[in-house]
Tab-separated table of C-alpha atoms and ligand atoms in Angstrom:
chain	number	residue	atom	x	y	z
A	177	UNK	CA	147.653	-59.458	-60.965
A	178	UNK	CA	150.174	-56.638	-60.097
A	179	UNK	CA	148.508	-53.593	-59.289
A	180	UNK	CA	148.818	-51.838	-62.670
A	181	UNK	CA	147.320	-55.004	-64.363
A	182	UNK	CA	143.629	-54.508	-66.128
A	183	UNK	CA	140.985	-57.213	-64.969
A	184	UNK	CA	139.323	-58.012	-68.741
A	185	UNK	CA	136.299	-55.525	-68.729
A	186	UNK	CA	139.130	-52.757	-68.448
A	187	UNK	CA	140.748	-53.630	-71.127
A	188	UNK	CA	137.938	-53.988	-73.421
A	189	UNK	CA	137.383	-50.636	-72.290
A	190	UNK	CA	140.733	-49.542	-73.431
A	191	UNK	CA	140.510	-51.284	-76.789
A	192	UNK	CA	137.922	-49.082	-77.320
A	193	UNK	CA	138.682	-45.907	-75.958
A	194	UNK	CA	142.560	-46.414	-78.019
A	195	UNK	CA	139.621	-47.237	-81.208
A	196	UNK	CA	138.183	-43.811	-80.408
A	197	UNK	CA	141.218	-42.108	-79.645
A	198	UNK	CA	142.306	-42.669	-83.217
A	199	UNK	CA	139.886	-39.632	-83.855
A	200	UNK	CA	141.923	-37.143	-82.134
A	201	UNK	CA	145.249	-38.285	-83.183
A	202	UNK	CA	148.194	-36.045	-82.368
A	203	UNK	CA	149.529	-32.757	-84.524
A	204	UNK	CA	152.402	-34.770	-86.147
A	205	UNK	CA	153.977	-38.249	-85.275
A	206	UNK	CA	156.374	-36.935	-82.921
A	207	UNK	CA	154.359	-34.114	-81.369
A	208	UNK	CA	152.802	-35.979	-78.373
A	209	UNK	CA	149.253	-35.002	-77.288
A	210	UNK	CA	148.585	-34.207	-73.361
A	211	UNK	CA	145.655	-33.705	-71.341
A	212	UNK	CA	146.994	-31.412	-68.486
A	213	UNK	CA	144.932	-32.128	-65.608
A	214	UNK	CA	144.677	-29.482	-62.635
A	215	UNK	CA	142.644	-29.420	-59.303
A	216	UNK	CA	141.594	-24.856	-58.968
A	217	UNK	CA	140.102	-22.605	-61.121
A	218	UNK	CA	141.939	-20.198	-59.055
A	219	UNK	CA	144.911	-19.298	-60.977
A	220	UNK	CA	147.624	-19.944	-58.199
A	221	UNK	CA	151.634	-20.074	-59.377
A	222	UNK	CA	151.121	-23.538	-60.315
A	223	UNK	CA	148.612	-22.414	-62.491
A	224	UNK	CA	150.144	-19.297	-64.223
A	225	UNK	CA	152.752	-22.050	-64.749
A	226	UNK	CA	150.562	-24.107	-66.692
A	227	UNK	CA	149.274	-21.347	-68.822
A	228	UNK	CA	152.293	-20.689	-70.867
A	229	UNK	CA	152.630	-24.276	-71.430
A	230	UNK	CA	149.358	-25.125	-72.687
A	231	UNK	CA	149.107	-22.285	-75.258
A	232	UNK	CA	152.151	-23.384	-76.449
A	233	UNK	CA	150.669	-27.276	-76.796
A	234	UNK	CA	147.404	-25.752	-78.290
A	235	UNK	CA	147.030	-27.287	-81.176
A	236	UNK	CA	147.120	-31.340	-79.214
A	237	UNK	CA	146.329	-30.864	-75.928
A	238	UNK	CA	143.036	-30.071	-73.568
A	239	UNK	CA	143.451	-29.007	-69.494
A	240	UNK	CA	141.063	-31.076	-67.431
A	241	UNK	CA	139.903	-28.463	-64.128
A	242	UNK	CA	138.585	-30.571	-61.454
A	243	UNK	CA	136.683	-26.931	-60.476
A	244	UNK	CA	135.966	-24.233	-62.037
A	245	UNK	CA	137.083	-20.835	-61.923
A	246	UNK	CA	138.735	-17.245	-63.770
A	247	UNK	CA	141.426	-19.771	-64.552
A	248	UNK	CA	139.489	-21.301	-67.144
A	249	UNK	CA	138.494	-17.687	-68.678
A	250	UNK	CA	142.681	-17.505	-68.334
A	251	UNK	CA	143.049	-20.581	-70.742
A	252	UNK	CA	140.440	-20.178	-73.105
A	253	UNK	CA	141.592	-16.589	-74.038
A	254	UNK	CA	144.813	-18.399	-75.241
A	255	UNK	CA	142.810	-20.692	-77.521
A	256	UNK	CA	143.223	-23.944	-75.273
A	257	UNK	CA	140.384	-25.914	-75.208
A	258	UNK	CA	138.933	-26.810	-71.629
A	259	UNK	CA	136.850	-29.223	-69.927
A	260	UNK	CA	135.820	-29.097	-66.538
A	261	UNK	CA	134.597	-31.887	-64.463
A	262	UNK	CA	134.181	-30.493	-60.804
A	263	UNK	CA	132.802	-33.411	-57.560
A	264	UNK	CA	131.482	-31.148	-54.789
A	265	UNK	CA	133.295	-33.017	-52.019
A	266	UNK	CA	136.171	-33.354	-53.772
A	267	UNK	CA	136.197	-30.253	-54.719
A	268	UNK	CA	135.925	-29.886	-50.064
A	269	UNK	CA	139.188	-32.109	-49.764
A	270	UNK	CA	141.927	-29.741	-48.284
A	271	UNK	CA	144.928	-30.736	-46.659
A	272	UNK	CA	143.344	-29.632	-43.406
A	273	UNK	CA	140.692	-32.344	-43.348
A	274	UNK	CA	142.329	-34.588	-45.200
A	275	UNK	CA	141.320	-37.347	-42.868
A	276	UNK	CA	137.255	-37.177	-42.616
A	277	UNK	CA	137.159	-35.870	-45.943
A	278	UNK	CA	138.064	-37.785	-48.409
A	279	UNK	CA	136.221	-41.005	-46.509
A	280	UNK	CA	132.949	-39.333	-47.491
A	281	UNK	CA	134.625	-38.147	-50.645
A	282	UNK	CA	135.295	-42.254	-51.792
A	283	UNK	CA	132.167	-42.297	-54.311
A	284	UNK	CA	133.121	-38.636	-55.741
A	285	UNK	CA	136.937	-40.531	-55.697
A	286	UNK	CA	136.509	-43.088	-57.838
A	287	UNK	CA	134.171	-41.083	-60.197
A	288	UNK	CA	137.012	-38.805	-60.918
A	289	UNK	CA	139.505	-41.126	-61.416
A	290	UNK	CA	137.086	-42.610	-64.018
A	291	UNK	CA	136.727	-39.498	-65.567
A	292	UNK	CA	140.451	-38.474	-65.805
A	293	UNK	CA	141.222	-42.107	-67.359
A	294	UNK	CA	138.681	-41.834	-69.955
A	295	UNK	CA	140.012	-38.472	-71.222
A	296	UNK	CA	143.355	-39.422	-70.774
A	297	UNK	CA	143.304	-42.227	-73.405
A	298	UNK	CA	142.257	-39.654	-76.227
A	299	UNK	CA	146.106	-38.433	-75.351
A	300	UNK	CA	149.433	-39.481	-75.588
A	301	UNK	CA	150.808	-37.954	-71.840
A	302	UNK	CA	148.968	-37.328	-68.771
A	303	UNK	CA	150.664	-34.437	-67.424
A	304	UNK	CA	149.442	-33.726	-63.748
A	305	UNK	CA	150.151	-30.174	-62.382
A	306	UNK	CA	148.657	-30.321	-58.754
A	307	UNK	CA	148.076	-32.731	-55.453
A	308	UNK	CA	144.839	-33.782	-56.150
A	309	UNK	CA	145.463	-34.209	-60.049
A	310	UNK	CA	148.130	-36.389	-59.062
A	311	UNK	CA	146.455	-38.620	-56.823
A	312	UNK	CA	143.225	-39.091	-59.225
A	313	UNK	CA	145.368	-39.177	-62.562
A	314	UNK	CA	147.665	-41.746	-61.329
A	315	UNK	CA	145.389	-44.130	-59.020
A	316	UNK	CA	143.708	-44.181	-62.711
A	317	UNK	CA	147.301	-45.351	-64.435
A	318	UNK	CA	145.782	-49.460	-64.415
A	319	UNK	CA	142.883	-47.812	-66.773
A	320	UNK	CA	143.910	-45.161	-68.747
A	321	UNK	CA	147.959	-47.020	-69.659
A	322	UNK	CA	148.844	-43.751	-70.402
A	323	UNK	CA	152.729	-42.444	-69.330
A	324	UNK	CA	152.294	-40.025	-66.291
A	325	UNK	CA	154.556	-36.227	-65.732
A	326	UNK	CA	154.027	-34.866	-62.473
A	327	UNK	CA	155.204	-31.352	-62.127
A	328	UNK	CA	155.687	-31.224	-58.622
A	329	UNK	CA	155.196	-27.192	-57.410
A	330	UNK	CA	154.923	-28.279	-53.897
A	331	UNK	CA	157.842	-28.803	-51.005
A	332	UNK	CA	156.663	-32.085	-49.866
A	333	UNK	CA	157.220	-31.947	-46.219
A	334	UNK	CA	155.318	-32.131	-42.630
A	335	UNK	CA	154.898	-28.428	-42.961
A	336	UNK	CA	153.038	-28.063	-45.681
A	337	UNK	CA	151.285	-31.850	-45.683
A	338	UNK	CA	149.701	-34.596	-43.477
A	339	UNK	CA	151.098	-37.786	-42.524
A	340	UNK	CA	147.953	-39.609	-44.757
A	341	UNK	CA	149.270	-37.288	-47.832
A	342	UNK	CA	152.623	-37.450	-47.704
A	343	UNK	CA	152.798	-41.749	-47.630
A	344	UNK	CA	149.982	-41.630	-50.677
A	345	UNK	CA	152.525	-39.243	-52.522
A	346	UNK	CA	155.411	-41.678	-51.439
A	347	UNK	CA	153.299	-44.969	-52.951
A	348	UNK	CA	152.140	-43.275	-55.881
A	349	UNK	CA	155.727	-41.521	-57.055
A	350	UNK	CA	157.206	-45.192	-56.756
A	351	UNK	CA	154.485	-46.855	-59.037
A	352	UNK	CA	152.654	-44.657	-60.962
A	353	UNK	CA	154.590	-41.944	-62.386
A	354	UNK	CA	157.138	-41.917	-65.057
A	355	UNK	CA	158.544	-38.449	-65.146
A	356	UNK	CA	159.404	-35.920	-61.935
A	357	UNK	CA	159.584	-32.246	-62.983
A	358	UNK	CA	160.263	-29.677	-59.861
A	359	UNK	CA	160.205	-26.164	-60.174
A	360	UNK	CA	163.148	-26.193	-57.763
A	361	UNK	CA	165.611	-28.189	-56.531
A	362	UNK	CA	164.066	-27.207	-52.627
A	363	UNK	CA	161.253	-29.042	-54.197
A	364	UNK	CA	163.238	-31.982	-55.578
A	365	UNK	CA	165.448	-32.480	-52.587
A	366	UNK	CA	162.284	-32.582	-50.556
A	367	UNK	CA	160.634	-34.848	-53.063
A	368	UNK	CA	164.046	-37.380	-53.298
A	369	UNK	CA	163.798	-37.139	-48.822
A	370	UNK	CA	160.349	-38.255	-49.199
A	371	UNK	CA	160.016	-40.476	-51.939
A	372	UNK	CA	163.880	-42.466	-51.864
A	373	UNK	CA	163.670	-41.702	-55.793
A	374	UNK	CA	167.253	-41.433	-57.220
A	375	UNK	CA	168.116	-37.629	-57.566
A	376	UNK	CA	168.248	-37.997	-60.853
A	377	UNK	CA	164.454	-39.164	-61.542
A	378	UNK	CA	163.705	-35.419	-60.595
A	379	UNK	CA	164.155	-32.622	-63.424
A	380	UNK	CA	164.368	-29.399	-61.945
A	381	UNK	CA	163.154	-26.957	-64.363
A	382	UNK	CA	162.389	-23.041	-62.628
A	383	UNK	CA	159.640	-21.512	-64.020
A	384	UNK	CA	159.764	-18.621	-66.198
A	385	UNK	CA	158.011	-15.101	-67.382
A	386	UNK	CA	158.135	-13.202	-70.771
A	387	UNK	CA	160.331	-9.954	-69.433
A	388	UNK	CA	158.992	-8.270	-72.279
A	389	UNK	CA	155.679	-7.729	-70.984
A	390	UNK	CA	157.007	-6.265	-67.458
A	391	UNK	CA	158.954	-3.470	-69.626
A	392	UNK	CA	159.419	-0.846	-67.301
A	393	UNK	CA	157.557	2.779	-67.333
A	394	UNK	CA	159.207	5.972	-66.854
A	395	UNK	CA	158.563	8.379	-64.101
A	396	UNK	CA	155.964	10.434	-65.530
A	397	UNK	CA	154.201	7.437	-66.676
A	398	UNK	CA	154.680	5.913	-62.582
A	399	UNK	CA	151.968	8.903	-61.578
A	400	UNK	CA	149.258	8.145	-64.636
A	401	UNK	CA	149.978	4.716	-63.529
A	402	UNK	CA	149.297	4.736	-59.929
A	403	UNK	CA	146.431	7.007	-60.484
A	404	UNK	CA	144.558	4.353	-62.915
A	405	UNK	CA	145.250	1.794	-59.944
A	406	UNK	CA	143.862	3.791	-57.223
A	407	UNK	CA	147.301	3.707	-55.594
A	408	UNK	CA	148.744	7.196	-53.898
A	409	UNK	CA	150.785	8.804	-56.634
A	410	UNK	CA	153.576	9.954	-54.728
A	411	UNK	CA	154.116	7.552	-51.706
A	412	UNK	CA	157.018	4.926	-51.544
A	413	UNK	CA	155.399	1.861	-52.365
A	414	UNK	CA	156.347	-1.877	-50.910
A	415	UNK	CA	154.275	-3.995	-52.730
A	416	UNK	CA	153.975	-8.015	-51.695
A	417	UNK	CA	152.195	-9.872	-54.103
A	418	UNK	CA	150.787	-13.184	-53.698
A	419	UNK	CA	147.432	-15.402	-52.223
A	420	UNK	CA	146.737	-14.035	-48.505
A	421	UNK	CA	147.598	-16.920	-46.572
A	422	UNK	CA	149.468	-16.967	-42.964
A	423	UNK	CA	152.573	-18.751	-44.464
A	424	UNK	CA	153.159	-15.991	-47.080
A	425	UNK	CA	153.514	-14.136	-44.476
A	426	UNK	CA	151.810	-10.569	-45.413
A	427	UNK	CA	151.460	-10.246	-40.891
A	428	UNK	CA	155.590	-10.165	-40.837
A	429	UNK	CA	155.261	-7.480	-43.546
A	430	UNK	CA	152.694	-5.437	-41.697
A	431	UNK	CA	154.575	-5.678	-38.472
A	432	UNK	CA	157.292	-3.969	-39.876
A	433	UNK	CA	155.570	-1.050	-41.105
A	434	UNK	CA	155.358	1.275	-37.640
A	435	UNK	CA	159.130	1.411	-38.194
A	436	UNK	CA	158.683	2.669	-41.592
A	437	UNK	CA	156.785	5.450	-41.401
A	438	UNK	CA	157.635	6.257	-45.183
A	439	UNK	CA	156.514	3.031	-46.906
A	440	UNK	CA	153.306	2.097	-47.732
A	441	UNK	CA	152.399	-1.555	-48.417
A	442	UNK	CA	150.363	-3.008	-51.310
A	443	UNK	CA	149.136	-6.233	-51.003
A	444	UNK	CA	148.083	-7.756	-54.599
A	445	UNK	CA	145.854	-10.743	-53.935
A	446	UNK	CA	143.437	-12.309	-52.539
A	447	UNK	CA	142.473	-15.352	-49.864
A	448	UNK	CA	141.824	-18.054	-52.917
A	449	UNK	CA	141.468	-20.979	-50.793
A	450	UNK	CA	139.722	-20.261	-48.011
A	451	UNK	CA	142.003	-18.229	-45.599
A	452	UNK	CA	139.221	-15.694	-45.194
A	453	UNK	CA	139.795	-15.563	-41.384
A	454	UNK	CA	143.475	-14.424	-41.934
A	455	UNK	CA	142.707	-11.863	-44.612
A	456	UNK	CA	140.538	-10.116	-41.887
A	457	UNK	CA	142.952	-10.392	-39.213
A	458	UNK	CA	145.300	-8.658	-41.457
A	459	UNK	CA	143.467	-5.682	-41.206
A	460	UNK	CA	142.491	-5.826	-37.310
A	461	UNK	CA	146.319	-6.188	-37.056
A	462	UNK	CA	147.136	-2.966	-39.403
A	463	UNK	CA	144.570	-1.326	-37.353
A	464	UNK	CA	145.591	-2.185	-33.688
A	465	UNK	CA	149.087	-0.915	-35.102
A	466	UNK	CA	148.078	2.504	-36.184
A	467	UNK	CA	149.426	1.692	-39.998
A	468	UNK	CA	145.463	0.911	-41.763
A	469	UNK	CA	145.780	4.316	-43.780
A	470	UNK	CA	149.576	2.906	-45.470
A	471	UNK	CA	148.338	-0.780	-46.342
A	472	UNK	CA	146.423	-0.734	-49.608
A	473	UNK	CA	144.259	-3.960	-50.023
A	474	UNK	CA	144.098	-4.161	-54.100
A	475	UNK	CA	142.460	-7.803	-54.298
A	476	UNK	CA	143.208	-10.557	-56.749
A	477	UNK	CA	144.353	-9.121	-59.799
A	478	UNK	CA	145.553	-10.416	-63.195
A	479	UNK	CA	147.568	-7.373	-64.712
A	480	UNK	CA	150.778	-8.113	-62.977
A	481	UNK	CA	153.078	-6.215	-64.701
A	482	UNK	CA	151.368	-2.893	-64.425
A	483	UNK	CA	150.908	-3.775	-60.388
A	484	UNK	CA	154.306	-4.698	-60.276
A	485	UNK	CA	155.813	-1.854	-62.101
A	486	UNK	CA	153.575	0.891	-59.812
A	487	UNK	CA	155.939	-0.188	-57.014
A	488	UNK	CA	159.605	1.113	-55.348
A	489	UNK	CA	160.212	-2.303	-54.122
A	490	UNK	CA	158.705	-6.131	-54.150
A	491	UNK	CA	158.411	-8.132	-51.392
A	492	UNK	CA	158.389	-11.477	-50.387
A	493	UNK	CA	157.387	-12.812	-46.928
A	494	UNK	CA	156.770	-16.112	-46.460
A	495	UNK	CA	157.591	-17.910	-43.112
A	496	UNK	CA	157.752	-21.380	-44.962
A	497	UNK	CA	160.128	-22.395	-47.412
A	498	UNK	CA	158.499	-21.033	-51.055
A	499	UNK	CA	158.904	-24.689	-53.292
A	500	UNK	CA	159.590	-21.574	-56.019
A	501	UNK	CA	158.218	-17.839	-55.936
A	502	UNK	CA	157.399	-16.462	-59.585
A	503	UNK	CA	156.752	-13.263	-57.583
A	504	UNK	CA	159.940	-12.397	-57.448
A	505	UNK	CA	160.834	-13.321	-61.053
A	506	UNK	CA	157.775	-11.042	-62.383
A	507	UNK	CA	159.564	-8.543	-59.574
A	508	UNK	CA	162.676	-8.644	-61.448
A	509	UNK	CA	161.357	-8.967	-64.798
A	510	UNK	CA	160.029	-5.646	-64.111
A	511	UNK	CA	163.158	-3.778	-63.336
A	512	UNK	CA	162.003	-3.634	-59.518
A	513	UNK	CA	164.267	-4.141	-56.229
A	514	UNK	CA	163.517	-7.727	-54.552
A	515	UNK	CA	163.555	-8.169	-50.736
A	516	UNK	CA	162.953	-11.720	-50.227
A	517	UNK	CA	162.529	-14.360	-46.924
A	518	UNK	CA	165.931	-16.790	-47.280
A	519	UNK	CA	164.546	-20.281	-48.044
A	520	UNK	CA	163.732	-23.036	-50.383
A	521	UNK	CA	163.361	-21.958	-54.222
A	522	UNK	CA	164.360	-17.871	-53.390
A	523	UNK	CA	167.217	-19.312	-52.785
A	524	UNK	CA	167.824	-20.463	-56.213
A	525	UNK	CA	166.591	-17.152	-57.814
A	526	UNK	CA	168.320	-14.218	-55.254
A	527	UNK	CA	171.890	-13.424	-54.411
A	528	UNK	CA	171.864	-11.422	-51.394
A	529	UNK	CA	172.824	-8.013	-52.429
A	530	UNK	CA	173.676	-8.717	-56.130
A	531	UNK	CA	170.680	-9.414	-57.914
A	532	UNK	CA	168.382	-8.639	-54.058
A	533	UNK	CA	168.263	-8.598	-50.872
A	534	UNK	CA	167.454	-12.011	-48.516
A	535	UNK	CA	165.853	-11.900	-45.330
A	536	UNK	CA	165.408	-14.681	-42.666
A	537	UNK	CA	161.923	-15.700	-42.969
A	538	UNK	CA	159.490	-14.266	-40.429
A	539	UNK	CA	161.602	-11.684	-39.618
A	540	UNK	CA	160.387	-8.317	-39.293
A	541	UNK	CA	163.430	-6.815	-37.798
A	542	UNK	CA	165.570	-8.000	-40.778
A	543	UNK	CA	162.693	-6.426	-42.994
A	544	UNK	CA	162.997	-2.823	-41.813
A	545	UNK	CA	166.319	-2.749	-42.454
A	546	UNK	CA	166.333	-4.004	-46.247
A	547	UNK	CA	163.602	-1.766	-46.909
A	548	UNK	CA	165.203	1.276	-45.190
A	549	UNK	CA	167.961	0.712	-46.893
A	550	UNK	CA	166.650	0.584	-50.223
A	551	UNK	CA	164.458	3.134	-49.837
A	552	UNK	CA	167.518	5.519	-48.591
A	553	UNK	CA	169.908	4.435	-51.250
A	554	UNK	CA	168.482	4.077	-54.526
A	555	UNK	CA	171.551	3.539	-56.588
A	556	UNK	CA	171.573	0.441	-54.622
A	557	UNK	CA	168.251	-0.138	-54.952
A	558	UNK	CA	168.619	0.404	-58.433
A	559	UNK	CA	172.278	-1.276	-58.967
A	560	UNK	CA	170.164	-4.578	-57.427
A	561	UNK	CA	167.309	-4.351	-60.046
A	562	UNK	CA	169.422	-4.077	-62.946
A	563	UNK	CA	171.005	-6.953	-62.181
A	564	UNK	CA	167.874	-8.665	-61.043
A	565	UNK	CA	166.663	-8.246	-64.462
A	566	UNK	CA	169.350	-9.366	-66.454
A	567	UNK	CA	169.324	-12.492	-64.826
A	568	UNK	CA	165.746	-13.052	-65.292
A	569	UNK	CA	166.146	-12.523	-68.587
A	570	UNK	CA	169.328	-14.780	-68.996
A	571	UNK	CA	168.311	-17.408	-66.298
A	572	UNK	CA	164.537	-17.537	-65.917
A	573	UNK	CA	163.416	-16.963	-69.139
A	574	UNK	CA	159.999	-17.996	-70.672
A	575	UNK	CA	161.127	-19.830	-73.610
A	576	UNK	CA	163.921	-21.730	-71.915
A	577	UNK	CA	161.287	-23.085	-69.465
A	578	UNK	CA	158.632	-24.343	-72.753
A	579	UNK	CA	161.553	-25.477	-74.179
A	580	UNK	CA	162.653	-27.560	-70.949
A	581	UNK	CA	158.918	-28.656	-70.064
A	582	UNK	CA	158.243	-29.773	-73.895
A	583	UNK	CA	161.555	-31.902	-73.692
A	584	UNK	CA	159.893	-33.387	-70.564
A	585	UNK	CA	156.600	-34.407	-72.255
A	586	UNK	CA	158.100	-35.578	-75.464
A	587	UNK	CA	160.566	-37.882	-73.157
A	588	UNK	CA	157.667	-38.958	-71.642
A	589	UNK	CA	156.030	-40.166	-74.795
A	590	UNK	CA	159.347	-41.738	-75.848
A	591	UNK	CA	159.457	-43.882	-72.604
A	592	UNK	CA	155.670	-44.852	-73.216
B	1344	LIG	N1	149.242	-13.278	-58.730
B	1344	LIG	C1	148.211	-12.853	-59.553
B	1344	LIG	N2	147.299	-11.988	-59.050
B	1344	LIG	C2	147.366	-11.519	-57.773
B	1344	LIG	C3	148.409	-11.956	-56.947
B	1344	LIG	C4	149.344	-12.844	-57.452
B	1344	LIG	O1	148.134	-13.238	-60.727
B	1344	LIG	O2	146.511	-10.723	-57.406
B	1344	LIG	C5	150.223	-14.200	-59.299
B	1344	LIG	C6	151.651	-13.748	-59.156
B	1344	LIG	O3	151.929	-12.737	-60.111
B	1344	LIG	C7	152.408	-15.045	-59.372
B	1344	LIG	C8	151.451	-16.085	-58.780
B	1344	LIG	O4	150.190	-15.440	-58.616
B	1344	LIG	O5	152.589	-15.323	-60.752
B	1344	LIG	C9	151.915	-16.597	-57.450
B	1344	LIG	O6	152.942	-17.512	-57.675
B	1344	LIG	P1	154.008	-17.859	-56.555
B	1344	LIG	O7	154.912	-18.903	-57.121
B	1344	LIG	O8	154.668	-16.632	-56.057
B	1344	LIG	O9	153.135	-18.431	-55.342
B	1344	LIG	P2	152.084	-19.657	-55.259
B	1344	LIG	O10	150.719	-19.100	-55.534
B	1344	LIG	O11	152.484	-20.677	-56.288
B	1344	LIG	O12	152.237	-20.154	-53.864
């Protein structure tokens, strides 16, 4: 029996699960139906990805959360229905302690996997949107038969991953999933180096935002603006958006501020998964460097647009290479100058001094001098976020990114 073979009692089980599935059939014939399945209830980028998505599948699809979280609250206000089915040491697993956790993890394991096959044979595609999704979803494939998208929002490499993780990710891409889609083609080309796939088993599809809802306020508006924030009113504002992790970066961004005695940062998130150390040290280090009173902690929050918007300038930071960086879309989108750190998917979305300004990453030398710049020449600040925002809008587009990911899924179903 190859490994995707069912021993009998499984496939009684999935005569009668296909029997019950016949309940929930899909919208039309050709509409496929898809469980998305997704490890946080943290709404992360690959999360805020998702959410577009699934509204638009509303109507024949269901997101399994393997924890729970303000992402759920996220979905259900868009009408998609939600189950969550959270194992507490699963739930532990992080790529930090990969190796002693997951050992006592096995039982919680293999009860997920269950879980995720069961659901997934009410549906036509299992569409997997994060590590641990993948693993569980597809070590499930020999139960649940059901064709398998991974959208990959990772850069699979020793940076980012474990030895253990990245060979399960290399075993499971060869024989348990049917469709790639990247967010970038870093992401891709670091899936194809890891994996030996073909380049052309990976779709690269970027991710996109609705521009319209980062439509730019005028001046007077800016003060009312800041002032329902909490933000100063008339201060030059850098604002980096983004989880506080160290490999975002938000120390290289603090660093620079001595030499910018008129910018004030803004830091718009929050330490989701357990970087709580590193969120404090951020403010011993804007402390030991005199700058506390011009960095503005404003927590996780999910009005974007009017954050974004408040701000002279957005910033990205990250020492590693960002598999995407919607930050900087939603920074364009909303008519704002970009300074971002020159690798992996910001590579795809900048053009130094056309549409931005690239950094190297970790450089806080390099980082003065953007901001500086744009903060001494706004036409060229401003010449940069027109044309940031046009290409957004032509190039990163939310529609063109449903349209690409529902292509994906109904492929998918067509391979099936
Ligand atoms: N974000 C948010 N609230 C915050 C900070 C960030 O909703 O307080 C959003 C941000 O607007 C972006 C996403 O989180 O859409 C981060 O995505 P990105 O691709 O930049 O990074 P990731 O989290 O995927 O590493």
């Amino acid at each position: 029996m190859n490994a995707f073979e069912l021993p009998d009692h499984a496939a009684s089980a999935r005569a009668a699960a296909i029997a019950a599935s016949d309940a929930s059939p899909a919208e039309t014939p050709s509409t496929p139906s898809v469980l998305f399945v997704d490890q946080s209830g943290q709404p992360g980028g690959a999360e805020l990805c998702l959410l577009p998505l699934a509204a638009r599948c509303v109507s024949h699809s269901e997101v399994l959360l393997l924890s729970d979280g303000p992402f759920r609250a996220r979905l259900e206000a868009l009408g998609v229905r939600v189950q969550v089915s959270s194992h507490a040491r699963v739930v532990a697993i992080r790529r930090d302690n990969l190796r002693l956790g997951w050992l006592k993890a096995i039982p919680g394991i293999i009860g997920q996997i269950r879980v995720i096959a069961a659901r997934a044979r009410r549906f036509d595609v299992l569409f997997l949107n994060t590590q641990k999704a993948l693993v569980l979803g597809a070590l499930g494939k020999p139960l649940h038969r059901r064709p398998v998208v991974w959208h990959v929002h990772d850069v699979m490499t020793r940076d980012h991953f474990g030895p253990l993780q990245l060979q399960i990710v290399r075993w499971l891409a060869r024989h348990a999933i049917d469709q790639f889609v990247a967010n970038s083609s870093a992401t891709a080309n670091a899936l194809i180096a890891l994996t030996g796939l073909p380049a052309d088993a990976v779709t690269v599809i970027h991710n996109g935002v609705d521009a319209s809802a980062f439509t730019p306020v005028d001046t007077g508006d800016l003060r009312a603006l800041r002032r329902r924030l909490g933000l100063p009113e008339t201060a030059w504002l850098a604002g980096l958006f983004g989880r506080l992790a160290p490999w975002k970066g938000q120390h290289v961004a603090i660093a620079a501020l001595p030499r910018l005695p008129h910018v004030h940062l803004v830091l718009v998130g929050a330490a989701l998964f357990g970087e709580d150390a590193y969120a404090h040290a951020l403010e011993r280090q804007a402390e030991q460097l005199g700058v506390r009173e011009r960095v503005h902690f404003a927590g996780l929050r999910d009005d974007i647009p009017a954050w974004m918007t408040a701000m002279n300038l957005i910033l990205h930071t990250s020492t590693e290479p960002e598999p995407f960086g919607r930050v900087i879309i939603e920074g364009m989108a909303a008519a704002r100058p970009v300074v971002a750190a020159a690798a992996g998917g910001m590579l795809e979305i900048v053009r130094h001094r056309q549409n931005g300004w690239l950094v190297q990453p970790g450089d806080a030398d390099a980082l003065v001098e953007a901001i500086e710049t744009l903060r001494v020449m706004p036409e060229l600040a401003q010449r940069l976020a027109d044309q940031g925002c046009a290409d957004v809008r032509a190039d990163f587009s939310l529609e063109r990114y449903l349209e690409q990911m529902t292509r994906v899924i109904h492929h998918a179903k067509r391979q099936d």
